[in-house]
RNA sequence: GGGGACGUAGCUCAGUUGGUUAGAGCGCUGCCCUGUCACGGCAGAGGUCGCGGGUUCGAGCCCCGUCGUCCCCGCCA
């Protein structure tokens, strides 16, 4: 194929088929770069040697589909192109067929500059011809295959589950499919195969997996599409660690398939509480140092002078290798931070300014020492003026909302940490991909809270999903009833570079516990039966302990491809408004179709 | 649902304080060219300045609305 010929092929006669990437017309000599999935080869057409082929080449244009037959020749002295893999050779075209013409494309797949997304998505077939995209989908295919092979070798059975299933009101909004046969009734597309995979465990398939399409009718983000692909798995009699080892195993294999040798990289583990306290987020980006609480460094006196609330944490963090900021840049930064925090009682403490006042020098030193300690733990480097230090203090008399949720300040400062990291990403180089294991920082987050307080409805909701098992201790201790906020779930997330790759849990396998959880979520037994009766029934027929996880294949590939949007690794993605610009979906349907489904549209006020 | 950025030639973009005929690069069309590889040279075509309204003697530029794309918050068990 076009990317495969080398100087060792010299002398052989070949036929190449592909698209005209570029044409360079020198009059009696024409060069055609012919492109296919594997690469590009230069074809030379000489008017004297092959007048017919040359004449056809004159008519050829970008993106014409051609077939060229000719002899492979090593290029002469000084004619090789070191920038091309096939640059040592060329094919001397003796016969050229124009298999198909092409309209002038709205943008060229050969161009380095890429068009705006609207045009790319509308002409997706042209966009997908670009080398970059071809590469992404090759990675995707290899990764999926590696995972499939790994799981099958580990004794997992691939089983498909329905796309048309039953609507479950919990969680994300469902995509609904109207039933023709049952007027007014709807199927729902699965948000995940959750209940089916648990039933498969009850059915005795002790290790199940599926590369499954899932559907969620929620608003999109760069890392969220309405339909996406999960590597879904479940097994019987697992401990958390059993699941972790399986996932770590297939990630190693998948990354290897994509050309990244993770070796024996540590999959760090921390609890949800630790993650919030150290990073202010449940999916910490471990490519950056953690936050540190500096409140112990401030004496009561200093707090008074600096107007710092004594009851709340003083959080500091560094963004390494930002480089020294100019005075103006520094001022702008401080204003920006103060501006965004002004309404919630947080203030920026400028460590370098502290040093200018003798009374505060010891404090500045103490803070610097703590930040240094953290940075040494992180990457072995001392904290220097090259690193950006940010210290955020709470003013006394802070807004009441904090009193209900002391984690609020951690989360808020944690968000700032990410914002600044992104802002200085190019400068500090921590996010620059090197193609080695060091680019990828994995993390398991465990012990998620079981319940989440819903301020609007004044109820406790399931933080994960209602089939998640609480810690055994929390069942026996009675916290399930008395102290829902403190109940920990046997739920875990796998996080990579600040992106949640997957989420799983050990499930409830006892009908009485399941019923108890439904009750604790404010569901009466009747309601639970109405929604999940079939599942409660199943639990009563000998359910083994089981658990599993689901990982976003799209996100894994996105990170491996170094892309910043899922659209780069999904062949036919949708826009932020969930529209497919190529096929133009969704569309209205005919009156006839609507009638068949017993549907009528109404205008919403 | 909310906030922000963007929308000018096929593509990427510039367009000053509101002022005559709206520009560049790439691409495209024609002609020339035997060693280019982002080929080169000459000539040329190509515009509903997203759309609608308003202000003004005059709007690509100001105001209001609207549509589209992207990013973020909410939402995503």
GROMACS .gro file of C-alpha atoms in nm, chain A residues 259-553:
model
  295
  259UNK     CA    1   0.254   0.197   2.193
  260UNK     CA    2   0.283   0.306   2.556
  261UNK     CA    3   0.469   0.075   2.791
  262UNK     CA    4   0.333   0.142   3.139
  263UNK     CA    5   0.569  -0.112   3.294
  264UNK     CA    6   0.492  -0.164   3.659
  265UNK     CA    7   0.350   0.180   3.708
  266UNK     CA    8   0.185   0.228   4.043
  267UNK     CA    9  -0.189   0.268   4.038
  268UNK     CA   10  -0.211   0.499   4.337
  269UNK     CA   11  -0.508   0.454   4.567
  270UNK     CA   12  -0.679   0.708   4.791
  271UNK     CA   13  -1.016   0.752   4.954
  272UNK     CA   14  -1.273   1.003   4.841
  273UNK     CA   15  -1.216   1.205   5.160
  274UNK     CA   16  -0.842   1.218   5.098
  275UNK     CA   17  -0.898   1.323   4.738
  276UNK     CA   18  -1.122   1.610   4.843
  277UNK     CA   19  -0.887   1.723   5.120
  278UNK     CA   20  -0.572   1.707   4.909
  279UNK     CA   21  -0.707   1.799   4.565
  280UNK     CA   22  -1.055   1.941   4.620
  281UNK     CA   23  -1.201   1.708   4.362
  282UNK     CA   24  -1.301   1.344   4.335
  283UNK     CA   25  -1.092   1.295   4.020
  284UNK     CA   26  -0.753   1.447   4.104
  285UNK     CA   27  -0.506   1.520   3.831
  286UNK     CA   28  -0.193   1.360   3.972
  287UNK     CA   29   0.027   1.542   3.723
  288UNK     CA   30   0.014   1.834   3.966
  289UNK     CA   31   0.117   1.861   4.331
  290UNK     CA   32  -0.153   1.843   4.597
  291UNK     CA   33  -0.291   2.131   4.801
  292UNK     CA   34  -0.161   2.180   5.155
  293UNK     CA   35  -0.340   2.321   5.456
  294UNK     CA   36  -0.127   2.604   5.587
  295UNK     CA   37  -0.354   2.710   5.873
  296UNK     CA   38  -0.117   2.563   6.133
  297UNK     CA   39   0.151   2.805   6.020
  298UNK     CA   40  -0.057   3.107   6.124
  299UNK     CA   41  -0.057   3.214   6.487
  300UNK     CA   42  -0.371   3.365   6.634
  301UNK     CA   43  -0.203   3.703   6.615
  302UNK     CA   44  -0.115   3.669   6.248
  303UNK     CA   45  -0.467   3.559   6.166
  304UNK     CA   46  -0.594   3.872   6.332
  305UNK     CA   47  -0.362   4.100   6.136
  306UNK     CA   48  -0.417   3.926   5.804
  307UNK     CA   49  -0.792   3.890   5.862
  308UNK     CA   50  -0.807   3.516   5.833
  309UNK     CA   51  -1.091   3.305   5.971
  310UNK     CA   52  -0.939   3.078   6.238
  311UNK     CA   53  -1.194   2.800   6.194
  312UNK     CA   54  -1.132   2.733   5.827
  313UNK     CA   55  -0.841   2.594   5.627
  314UNK     CA   56  -0.582   2.810   5.457
  315UNK     CA   57  -0.504   2.631   5.133
  316UNK     CA   58  -0.187   2.662   4.933
  317UNK     CA   59  -0.065   2.492   4.620
  318UNK     CA   60   0.199   2.530   4.356
  319UNK     CA   61   0.193   2.503   3.979
  320UNK     CA   62   0.550   2.397   3.902
  321UNK     CA   63   0.769   2.543   3.628
  322UNK     CA   64   0.537   2.823   3.528
  323UNK     CA   65   0.840   3.048   3.503
  324UNK     CA   66   0.876   3.383   3.678
  325UNK     CA   67   0.577   3.607   3.621
  326UNK     CA   68   0.620   3.971   3.532
  327UNK     CA   69   0.482   4.232   3.769
  328UNK     CA   70   0.190   4.300   3.537
  329UNK     CA   71   0.111   3.934   3.486
  330UNK     CA   72   0.122   3.881   3.860
  331UNK     CA   73  -0.111   4.171   3.927
  332UNK     CA   74  -0.356   4.050   3.663
  333UNK     CA   75  -0.350   3.705   3.817
  334UNK     CA   76  -0.421   3.834   4.167
  335UNK     CA   77  -0.706   4.047   4.038
  336UNK     CA   78  -0.846   3.752   3.850
  337UNK     CA   79  -0.839   3.529   4.156
  338UNK     CA   80  -0.982   3.800   4.383
  339UNK     CA   81  -1.247   3.875   4.124
  340UNK     CA   82  -1.369   3.518   4.109
  341UNK     CA   83  -1.354   3.476   4.488
  342UNK     CA   84  -1.485   3.816   4.588
  343UNK     CA   85  -1.838   3.699   4.645
  344UNK     CA   86  -1.756   3.405   4.868
  345UNK     CA   87  -1.515   3.535   5.126
  346UNK     CA   88  -1.192   3.392   4.991
  347UNK     CA   89  -0.883   3.604   4.947
  348UNK     CA   90  -0.544   3.568   4.783
  349UNK     CA   91  -0.239   3.587   5.007
  350UNK     CA   92   0.065   3.700   4.816
  351UNK     CA   93   0.361   3.512   4.958
  352UNK     CA   94   0.622   3.722   4.779
  353UNK     CA   95   0.470   4.041   4.921
  354UNK     CA   96   0.476   3.895   5.269
  355UNK     CA   97   0.853   3.886   5.240
  356UNK     CA   98   0.868   4.261   5.191
  357UNK     CA   99   0.738   4.317   5.545
  358UNK     CA  100   0.975   4.207   5.820
  359UNK     CA  101   0.694   4.099   6.050
  360UNK     CA  102   0.570   3.844   5.798
  361UNK     CA  103   0.902   3.701   5.681
  362UNK     CA  104   0.889   3.401   5.917
  363UNK     CA  105   0.540   3.320   5.794
  364UNK     CA  106   0.648   3.347   5.431
  365UNK     CA  107   0.938   3.113   5.504
  366UNK     CA  108   0.716   2.864   5.682
  367UNK     CA  109   0.470   2.861   5.394
  368UNK     CA  110   0.749   2.821   5.141
  369UNK     CA  111   0.890   2.532   5.343
  370UNK     CA  112   0.558   2.350   5.340
  371UNK     CA  113   0.507   2.406   4.969
  372UNK     CA  114   0.861   2.283   4.907
  373UNK     CA  115   0.793   1.970   5.108
  374UNK     CA  116   0.486   1.897   4.899
  375UNK     CA  117   0.669   1.958   4.575
  376UNK     CA  118   0.954   1.729   4.676
  377UNK     CA  119   0.702   1.455   4.743
  378UNK     CA  120   0.550   1.526   4.405
  379UNK     CA  121   0.849   1.544   4.173
  380UNK     CA  122   1.157   1.576   4.388
  381UNK     CA  123   1.200   1.943   4.306
  382UNK     CA  124   1.241   2.231   4.549
  383UNK     CA  125   0.987   2.509   4.536
  384UNK     CA  126   1.152   2.804   4.361
  385UNK     CA  127   1.058   3.136   4.207
  386UNK     CA  128   1.001   2.943   3.883
  387UNK     CA  129   0.696   2.786   4.046
  388UNK     CA  130   0.368   2.967   4.094
  389UNK     CA  131   0.256   2.965   4.457
  390UNK     CA  132  -0.104   3.036   4.541
  391UNK     CA  133  -0.234   3.071   4.896
  392UNK     CA  134  -0.603   3.124   4.957
  393UNK     CA  135  -0.733   3.247   5.292
  394UNK     CA  136  -1.090   3.258   5.419
  395UNK     CA  137  -1.201   3.595   5.556
  396UNK     CA  138  -1.376   3.597   5.895
  397UNK     CA  139  -1.752   3.582   5.887
  398UNK     CA  140  -1.771   3.371   5.577
  399UNK     CA  141  -2.096   3.298   5.396
  400UNK     CA  142  -2.326   3.060   5.569
  401UNK     CA  143  -2.316   2.799   5.296
  402UNK     CA  144  -1.975   2.686   5.415
  403UNK     CA  145  -2.108   2.595   5.756
  404UNK     CA  146  -2.318   2.324   5.605
  405UNK     CA  147  -2.039   2.190   5.391
  406UNK     CA  148  -1.680   2.247   5.503
  407UNK     CA  149  -1.562   2.068   5.188
  408UNK     CA  150  -1.682   2.363   4.989
  409UNK     CA  151  -1.359   2.559   5.031
  410UNK     CA  152  -1.142   2.264   4.925
  411UNK     CA  153  -1.350   2.213   4.615
  412UNK     CA  154  -1.344   2.578   4.527
  413UNK     CA  155  -0.968   2.611   4.566
  414UNK     CA  156  -0.921   2.278   4.390
  415UNK     CA  157  -1.108   2.417   4.091
  416UNK     CA  158  -0.877   2.719   4.091
  417UNK     CA  159  -0.578   2.485   4.096
  418UNK     CA  160  -0.698   2.316   3.776
  419UNK     CA  161  -0.790   2.643   3.612
  420UNK     CA  162  -0.444   2.787   3.670
  421UNK     CA  163  -0.275   2.464   3.567
  422UNK     CA  164  -0.460   2.475   3.237
  423UNK     CA  165  -0.382   2.842   3.190
  424UNK     CA  166  -0.009   2.784   3.232
  425UNK     CA  167  -0.006   2.435   3.079
  426UNK     CA  168   0.212   2.533   2.784
  427UNK     CA  169   0.459   2.714   3.003
  428UNK     CA  170   0.503   2.457   3.277
  429UNK     CA  171   0.518   2.160   3.042
  430UNK     CA  172   0.365   1.916   3.292
  431UNK     CA  173   0.088   1.837   3.046
  432UNK     CA  174   0.313   1.794   2.744
  433UNK     CA  175   0.304   1.438   2.613
  434UNK     CA  176   0.636   1.263   2.585
  435UNK     CA  177   0.498   0.931   2.466
  436UNK     CA  178   0.615   0.752   2.779
  437UNK     CA  179   0.448   0.611   3.088
  438UNK     CA  180   0.521   0.939   3.267
  439UNK     CA  181   0.242   1.108   3.070
  440UNK     CA  182  -0.018   0.893   3.239
  441UNK     CA  183  -0.094   0.918   3.611
  442UNK     CA  184  -0.351   0.662   3.720
  443UNK     CA  185  -0.540   0.670   4.045
  444UNK     CA  186  -0.805   0.466   4.222
  445UNK     CA  187  -1.045   0.669   4.433
  446UNK     CA  188  -1.230   0.455   4.687
  447UNK     CA  189  -1.490   0.485   4.963
  448UNK     CA  190  -1.722   0.726   4.791
  449UNK     CA  191  -2.008   0.849   5.005
  450UNK     CA  192  -2.316   0.632   4.968
  451UNK     CA  193  -2.561   0.922   4.976
  452UNK     CA  194  -2.574   1.274   4.850
  453UNK     CA  195  -2.789   1.543   5.008
  454UNK     CA  196  -3.033   1.685   4.759
  455UNK     CA  197  -3.088   2.039   4.883
  456UNK     CA  198  -3.376   2.104   4.645
  457UNK     CA  199  -3.582   1.797   4.726
  458UNK     CA  200  -3.453   1.776   5.085
  459UNK     CA  201  -3.380   1.407   5.035
  460UNK     CA  202  -3.082   1.174   5.034
  461UNK     CA  203  -3.005   1.045   4.685
  462UNK     CA  204  -2.780   0.759   4.584
  463UNK     CA  205  -2.441   0.905   4.498
  464UNK     CA  206  -2.347   0.616   4.270
  465UNK     CA  207  -2.650   0.401   4.199
  466UNK     CA  208  -2.893   0.230   4.435
  467UNK     CA  209  -2.742  -0.118   4.382
  468UNK     CA  210  -2.411  -0.015   4.537
  469UNK     CA  211  -2.325  -0.193   4.859
  470UNK     CA  212  -2.238   0.013   5.164
  471UNK     CA  213  -1.941  -0.085   5.381
  472UNK     CA  214  -2.035  -0.376   5.604
  473UNK     CA  215  -1.953  -0.164   5.915
  474UNK     CA  216  -2.193   0.105   5.809
  475UNK     CA  217  -2.477  -0.145   5.782
  476UNK     CA  218  -2.417  -0.302   6.122
  477UNK     CA  219  -2.346   0.027   6.301
  478UNK     CA  220  -2.684   0.167   6.212
  479UNK     CA  221  -2.540   0.466   6.023
  480UNK     CA  222  -2.760   0.366   5.732
  481UNK     CA  223  -3.046   0.506   5.932
  482UNK     CA  224  -2.889   0.757   6.173
  483UNK     CA  225  -2.607   0.920   5.980
  484UNK     CA  226  -2.654   0.883   5.608
  485UNK     CA  227  -2.393   1.147   5.524
  486UNK     CA  228  -2.121   0.931   5.680
  487UNK     CA  229  -2.208   0.605   5.507
  488UNK     CA  230  -1.930   0.491   5.277
  489UNK     CA  231  -2.005   0.290   4.967
  490UNK     CA  232  -1.795   0.009   4.824
  491UNK     CA  233  -1.768   0.224   4.518
  492UNK     CA  234  -1.456   0.323   4.330
  493UNK     CA  235  -1.343   0.529   4.034
  494UNK     CA  236  -1.041   0.487   3.812
  495UNK     CA  237  -0.898   0.826   3.726
  496UNK     CA  238  -0.638   0.915   3.463
  497UNK     CA  239  -0.486   1.263   3.441
  498UNK     CA  240  -0.788   1.422   3.604
  499UNK     CA  241  -1.039   1.240   3.386
  500UNK     CA  242  -1.277   0.984   3.530
  501UNK     CA  243  -1.217   0.677   3.315
  502UNK     CA  244  -1.452   0.447   3.493
  503UNK     CA  245  -1.665   0.382   3.789
  504UNK     CA  246  -1.773   0.067   3.966
  505UNK     CA  247  -1.881  -0.090   4.287
  506UNK     CA  248  -1.941  -0.402   4.482
  507UNK     CA  249  -2.315  -0.457   4.454
  508UNK     CA  250  -2.580  -0.549   4.704
  509UNK     CA  251  -2.658  -0.919   4.674
  510UNK     CA  252  -2.911  -0.955   4.953
  511UNK     CA  253  -3.271  -0.873   4.895
  512UNK     CA  254  -3.324  -0.742   5.250
  513UNK     CA  255  -3.031  -0.498   5.222
  514UNK     CA  256  -3.149  -0.386   4.880
  515UNK     CA  257  -3.495  -0.319   5.015
  516UNK     CA  258  -3.341  -0.129   5.307
  517UNK     CA  259  -3.142   0.092   5.069
  518UNK     CA  260  -3.448   0.169   4.860
  519UNK     CA  261  -3.632   0.265   5.180
  520UNK     CA  262  -3.343   0.486   5.290
  521UNK     CA  263  -3.368   0.666   4.957
  522UNK     CA  264  -3.722   0.756   5.041
  523UNK     CA  265  -3.876   0.490   4.819
  524UNK     CA  266  -4.170   0.298   4.961
  525UNK     CA  267  -4.170  -0.078   4.915
  526UNK     CA  268  -4.449  -0.037   4.661
  527UNK     CA  269  -4.251   0.216   4.459
  528UNK     CA  270  -3.943  -0.005   4.467
  529UNK     CA  271  -4.149  -0.301   4.351
  530UNK     CA  272  -4.306  -0.099   4.072
  531UNK     CA  273  -3.969   0.010   3.938
  532UNK     CA  274  -3.738  -0.278   4.014
  533UNK     CA  275  -3.971  -0.563   4.105
  534UNK     CA  276  -3.818  -0.798   3.852
  535UNK     CA  277  -3.478  -0.728   3.998
  536UNK     CA  278  -3.584  -0.771   4.359
  537UNK     CA  279  -3.740  -1.101   4.253
  538UNK     CA  280  -3.416  -1.212   4.092
  539UNK     CA  281  -3.220  -1.128   4.406
  540UNK     CA  282  -3.430  -1.383   4.594
  541UNK     CA  283  -3.324  -1.679   4.382
  542UNK     CA  284  -2.969  -1.728   4.500
  543UNK     CA  285  -2.764  -1.423   4.420
  544UNK     CA  286  -2.388  -1.451   4.455
  545UNK     CA  287  -2.189  -1.157   4.587
  546UNK     CA  288  -2.078  -0.965   4.281
  547UNK     CA  289  -1.927  -0.642   4.161
  548UNK     CA  290  -1.781  -0.476   3.859
  549UNK     CA  291  -1.689  -0.162   3.678
  550UNK     CA  292  -1.743   0.022   3.350
  551UNK     CA  293  -1.473   0.223   3.173
  552UNK     CA  294  -1.519   0.480   2.901
  553UNK     CA  295  -1.343   0.348   2.593
   0.00000   0.00000   0.00000
